[in-house]
Short mmCIF file of C-alpha atoms in Angstrom, two decimals:
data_model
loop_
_atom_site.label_atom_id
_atom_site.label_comp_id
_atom_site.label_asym_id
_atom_site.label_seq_id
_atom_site.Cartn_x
_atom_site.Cartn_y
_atom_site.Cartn_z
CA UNK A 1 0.00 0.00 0.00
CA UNK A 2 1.22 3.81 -0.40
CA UNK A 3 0.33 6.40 1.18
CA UNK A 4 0.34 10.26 0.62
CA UNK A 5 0.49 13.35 3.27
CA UNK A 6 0.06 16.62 2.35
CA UNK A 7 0.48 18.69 5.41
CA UNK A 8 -0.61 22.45 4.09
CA UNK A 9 -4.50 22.13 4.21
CA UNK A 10 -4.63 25.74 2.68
CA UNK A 11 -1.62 28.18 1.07
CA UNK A 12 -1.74 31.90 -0.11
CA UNK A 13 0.80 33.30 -2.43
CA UNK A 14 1.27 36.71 -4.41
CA UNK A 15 0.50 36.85 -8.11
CA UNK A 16 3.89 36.47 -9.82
CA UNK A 17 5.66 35.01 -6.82
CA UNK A 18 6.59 31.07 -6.45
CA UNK A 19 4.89 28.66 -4.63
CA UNK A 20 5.93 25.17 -3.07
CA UNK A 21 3.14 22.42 -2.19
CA UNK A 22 4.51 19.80 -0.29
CA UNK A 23 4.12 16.24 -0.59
CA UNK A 24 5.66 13.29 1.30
CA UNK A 25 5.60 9.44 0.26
CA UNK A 26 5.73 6.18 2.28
CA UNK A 27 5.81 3.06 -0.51
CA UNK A 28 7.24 -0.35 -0.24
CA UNK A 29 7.19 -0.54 -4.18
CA UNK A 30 10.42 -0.58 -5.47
CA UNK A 31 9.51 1.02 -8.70
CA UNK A 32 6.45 4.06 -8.30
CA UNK A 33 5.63 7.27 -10.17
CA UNK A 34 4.31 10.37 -8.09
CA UNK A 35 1.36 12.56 -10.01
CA UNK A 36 0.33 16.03 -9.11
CA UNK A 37 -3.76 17.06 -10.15
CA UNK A 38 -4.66 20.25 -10.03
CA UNK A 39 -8.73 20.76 -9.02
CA UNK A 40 -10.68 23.96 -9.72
CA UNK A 41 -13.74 25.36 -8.41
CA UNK A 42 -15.22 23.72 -11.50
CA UNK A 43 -14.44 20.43 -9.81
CA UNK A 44 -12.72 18.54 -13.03
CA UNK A 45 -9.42 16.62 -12.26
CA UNK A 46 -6.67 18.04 -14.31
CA UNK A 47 -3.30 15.97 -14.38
CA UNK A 48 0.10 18.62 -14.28
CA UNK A 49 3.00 16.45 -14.03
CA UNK A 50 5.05 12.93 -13.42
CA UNK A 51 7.61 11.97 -11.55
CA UNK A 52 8.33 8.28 -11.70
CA UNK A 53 10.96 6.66 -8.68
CA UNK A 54 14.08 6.24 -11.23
CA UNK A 55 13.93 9.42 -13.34
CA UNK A 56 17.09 11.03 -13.16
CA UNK A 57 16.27 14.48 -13.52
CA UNK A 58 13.32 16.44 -11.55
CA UNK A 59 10.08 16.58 -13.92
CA UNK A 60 9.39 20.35 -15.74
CA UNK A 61 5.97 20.79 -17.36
CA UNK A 62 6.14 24.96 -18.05
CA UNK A 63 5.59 26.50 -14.64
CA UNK A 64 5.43 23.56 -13.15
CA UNK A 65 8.39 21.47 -11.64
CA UNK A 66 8.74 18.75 -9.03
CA UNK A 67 11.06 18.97 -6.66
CA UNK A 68 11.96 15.13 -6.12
CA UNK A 69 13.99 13.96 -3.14
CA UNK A 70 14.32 10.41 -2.98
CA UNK A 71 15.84 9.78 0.08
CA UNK A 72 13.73 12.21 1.73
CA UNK A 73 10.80 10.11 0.51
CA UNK A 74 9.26 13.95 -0.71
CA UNK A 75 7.54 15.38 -3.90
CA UNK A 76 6.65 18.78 -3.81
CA UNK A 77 5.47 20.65 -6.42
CA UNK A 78 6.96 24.29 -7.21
CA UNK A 79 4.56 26.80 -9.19
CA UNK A 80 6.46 29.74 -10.58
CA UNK A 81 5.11 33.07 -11.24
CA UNK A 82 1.60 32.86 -9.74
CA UNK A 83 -1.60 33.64 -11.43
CA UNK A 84 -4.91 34.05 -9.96
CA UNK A 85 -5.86 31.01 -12.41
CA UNK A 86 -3.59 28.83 -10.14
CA UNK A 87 -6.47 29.12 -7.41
CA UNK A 88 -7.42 25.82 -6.79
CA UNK A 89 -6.77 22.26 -5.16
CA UNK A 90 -3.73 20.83 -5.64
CA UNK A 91 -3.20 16.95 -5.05
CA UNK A 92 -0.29 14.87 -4.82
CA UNK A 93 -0.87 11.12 -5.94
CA UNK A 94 1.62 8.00 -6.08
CA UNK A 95 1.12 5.09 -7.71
CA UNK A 96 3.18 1.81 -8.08
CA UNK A 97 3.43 -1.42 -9.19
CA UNK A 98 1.48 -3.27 -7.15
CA UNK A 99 -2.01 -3.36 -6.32
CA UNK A 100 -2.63 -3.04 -9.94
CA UNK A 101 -1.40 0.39 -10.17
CA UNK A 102 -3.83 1.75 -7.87
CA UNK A 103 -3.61 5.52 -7.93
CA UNK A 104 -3.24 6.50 -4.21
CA UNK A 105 -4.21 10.38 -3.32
CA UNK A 106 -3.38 12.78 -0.87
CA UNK A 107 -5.77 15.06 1.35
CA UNK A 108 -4.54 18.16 -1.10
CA UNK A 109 -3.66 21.79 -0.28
CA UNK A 110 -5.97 24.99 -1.50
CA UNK A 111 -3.78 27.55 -2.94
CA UNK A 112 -4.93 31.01 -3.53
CA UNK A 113 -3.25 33.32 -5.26
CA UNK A 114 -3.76 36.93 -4.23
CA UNK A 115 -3.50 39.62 -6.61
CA UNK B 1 -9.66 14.33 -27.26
CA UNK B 2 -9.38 11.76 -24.41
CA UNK B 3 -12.87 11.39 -22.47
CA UNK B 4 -14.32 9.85 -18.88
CA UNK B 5 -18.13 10.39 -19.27
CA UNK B 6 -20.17 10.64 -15.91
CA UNK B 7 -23.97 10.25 -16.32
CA UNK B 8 -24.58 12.79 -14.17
CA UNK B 9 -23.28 15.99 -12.58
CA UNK B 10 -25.97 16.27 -9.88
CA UNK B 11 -28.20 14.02 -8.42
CA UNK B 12 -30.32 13.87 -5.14
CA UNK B 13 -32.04 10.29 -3.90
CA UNK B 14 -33.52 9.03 -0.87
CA UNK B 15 -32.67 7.52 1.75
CA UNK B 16 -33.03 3.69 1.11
CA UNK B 17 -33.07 3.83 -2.71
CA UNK B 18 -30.92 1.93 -5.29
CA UNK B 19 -28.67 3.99 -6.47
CA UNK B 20 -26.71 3.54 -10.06
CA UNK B 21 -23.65 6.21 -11.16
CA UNK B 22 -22.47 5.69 -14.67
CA UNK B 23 -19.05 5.84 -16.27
CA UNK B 24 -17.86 5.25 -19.56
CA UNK B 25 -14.78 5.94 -20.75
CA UNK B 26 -13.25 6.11 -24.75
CA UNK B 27 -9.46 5.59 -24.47
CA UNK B 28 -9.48 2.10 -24.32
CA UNK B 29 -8.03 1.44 -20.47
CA UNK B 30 -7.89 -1.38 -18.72
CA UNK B 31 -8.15 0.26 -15.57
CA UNK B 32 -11.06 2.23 -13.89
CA UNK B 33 -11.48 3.57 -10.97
CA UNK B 34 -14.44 5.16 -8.27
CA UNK B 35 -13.10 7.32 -6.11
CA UNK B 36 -15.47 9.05 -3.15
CA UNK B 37 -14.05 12.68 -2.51
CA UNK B 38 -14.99 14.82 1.02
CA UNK B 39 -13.61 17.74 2.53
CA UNK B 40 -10.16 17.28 4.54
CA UNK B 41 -10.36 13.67 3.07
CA UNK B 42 -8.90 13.91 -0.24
CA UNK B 43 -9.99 11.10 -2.76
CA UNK B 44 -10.54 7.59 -1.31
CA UNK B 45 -10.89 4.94 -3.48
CA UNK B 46 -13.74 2.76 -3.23
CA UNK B 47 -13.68 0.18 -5.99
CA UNK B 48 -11.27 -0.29 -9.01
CA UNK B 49 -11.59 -2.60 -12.18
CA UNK B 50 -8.46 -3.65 -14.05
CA UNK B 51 -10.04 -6.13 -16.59
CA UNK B 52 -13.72 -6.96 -17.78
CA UNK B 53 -15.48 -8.65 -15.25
CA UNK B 54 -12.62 -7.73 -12.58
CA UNK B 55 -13.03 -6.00 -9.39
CA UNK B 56 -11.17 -5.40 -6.59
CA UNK B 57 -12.25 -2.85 -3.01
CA UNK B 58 -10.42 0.09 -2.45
CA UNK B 59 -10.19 1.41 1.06
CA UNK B 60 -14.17 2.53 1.37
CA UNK B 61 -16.16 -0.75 -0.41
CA UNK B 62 -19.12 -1.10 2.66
CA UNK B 63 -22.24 0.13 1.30
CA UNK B 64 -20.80 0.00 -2.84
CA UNK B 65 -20.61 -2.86 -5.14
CA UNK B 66 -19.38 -2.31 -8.56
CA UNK B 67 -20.27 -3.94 -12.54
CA UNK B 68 -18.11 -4.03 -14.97
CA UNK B 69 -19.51 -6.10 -18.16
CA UNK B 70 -17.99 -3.97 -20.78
CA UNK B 71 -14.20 -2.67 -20.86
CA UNK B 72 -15.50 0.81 -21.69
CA UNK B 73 -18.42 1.22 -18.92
CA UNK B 74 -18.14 0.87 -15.37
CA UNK B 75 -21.03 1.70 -12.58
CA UNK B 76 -21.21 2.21 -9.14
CA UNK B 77 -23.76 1.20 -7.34
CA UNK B 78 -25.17 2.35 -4.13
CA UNK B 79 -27.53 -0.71 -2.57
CA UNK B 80 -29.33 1.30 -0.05
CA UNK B 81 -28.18 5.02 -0.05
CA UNK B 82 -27.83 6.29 3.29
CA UNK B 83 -27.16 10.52 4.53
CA UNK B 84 -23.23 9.01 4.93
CA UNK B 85 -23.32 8.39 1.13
CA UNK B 86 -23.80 12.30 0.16
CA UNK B 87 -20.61 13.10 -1.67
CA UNK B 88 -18.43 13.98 -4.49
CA UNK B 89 -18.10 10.95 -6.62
CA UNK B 90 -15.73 10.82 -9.24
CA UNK B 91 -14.25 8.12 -11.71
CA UNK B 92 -11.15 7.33 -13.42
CA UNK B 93 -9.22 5.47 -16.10
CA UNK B 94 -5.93 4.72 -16.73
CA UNK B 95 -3.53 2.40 -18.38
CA UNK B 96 -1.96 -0.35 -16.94
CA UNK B 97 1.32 1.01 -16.44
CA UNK B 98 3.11 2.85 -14.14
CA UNK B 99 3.74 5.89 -15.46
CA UNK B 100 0.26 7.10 -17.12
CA UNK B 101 -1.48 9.25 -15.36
CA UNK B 102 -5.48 8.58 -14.75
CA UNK B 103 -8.02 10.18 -16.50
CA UNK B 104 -10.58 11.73 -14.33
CA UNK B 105 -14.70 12.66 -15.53
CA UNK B 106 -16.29 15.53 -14.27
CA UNK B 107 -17.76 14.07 -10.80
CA UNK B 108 -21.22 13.43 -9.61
CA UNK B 109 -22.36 15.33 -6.23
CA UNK B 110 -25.20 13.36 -4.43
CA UNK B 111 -27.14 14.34 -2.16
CA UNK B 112 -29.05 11.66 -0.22
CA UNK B 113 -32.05 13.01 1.57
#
């Protein structure tokens, strides 16, 4: 089993400035990929980025970039340059490959971004 | 453009009813998902499907049972909804592998009155 913890229940941050969401793993899997969903007022899921357990190199997707720390057993996703469009619920997921590939979430963080 | 198709965005049932939410998804996955979503919760999964006919629970079955008889379509079903029940419910599909992400539809809040 995996399990997520997302210990900021709500963040602000300044339009334009940077943001870190933090995300810790536990896993027993010896192979896993981490996922980051970002969740509007509208409600719809939308997936941002990967990070799976071997990649060399911390995952980019624009503004967004996962800071991975293996060792550390952390995930956390960086936002740069804020916009108020960034507003929303933010939830780190893991998934690995047992349990067939069960997608296990976190309890998210609310980010709002003040202009 | 990939799509997870919920019957319904809203719905509101009694207490006691059978209750059926929909899902039907176009991208060919073996894997779907039902995932129950509430405040300070996050998503918890409640059922999953990774082949036709194949079911496994999640970490909230009790009260849910699940049918899968086509690889595209895959219902929840609430036997006897109860106040507990009222709740974001959303469903998923992946890929089998590791490093796909899942494909979420656009949730169904019931209300059970």
């Amino acid at each position: 089993a995996q399990k997520i913890t997302q210990t900021q229940p709500g963040m602000f941050v300044q339009e334009k400035e940077a943001v870190t969401l933090d995300c810790t793993y536990d896993t027993s899997d010896p192979s896993y990929g981490l996922f980051w969903y970002k969740q509007p007022s509208s409600g719809e899921m939308i997936f941002l980025i990967y990070q799976g357990s071997y990649d060399q190199q911390n995952a980019t997707e624009g503004r967004y970039s996962l800071n991975f720390q293996k060792a550390r057993k952390s995930a956390n996703l960086v936002i740069s340059a804020s916009q108020l469009g960034d507003s929303a619920m933010y939830f780190c997921a893991s998934r690995g490959i047992t349990g067939a590939n069960n997608l296990f979430f976190g309890t998210g963080t609310r980010l709002t971004v003040i202009p | 453009d990939v799509k997870v198709t919920q019957s319904s965005r809203y719905l509101v049932k009694r207490t006691g009813e059978k209750v059926f939410l929909e899902c039907v998804q176009d991208m060919d996955h073996e894997n779907m998902f039902w995932y129950r979503q509430d405040p300070g919760l996050g998503l918890r999964l409640i059922y999953f499907s990774y082949d036709v006919k194949m079911k496994e629970k999640g970490d909230i079955p009790e009260g849910y049972s699940v049918s899968r008889e086509k690889k595209e379509r895959f219902s929840l079903i609430l036997e006897s909804a109860s106040t507990n029940q009222t709740s974001m419910y959303l469903c998923a599909s992946s890929f089998d592998r590791l490093n796909t992400e899942a494909f979420f539809g656009q949730g169904t809040r019931l209300t059970v009155v």
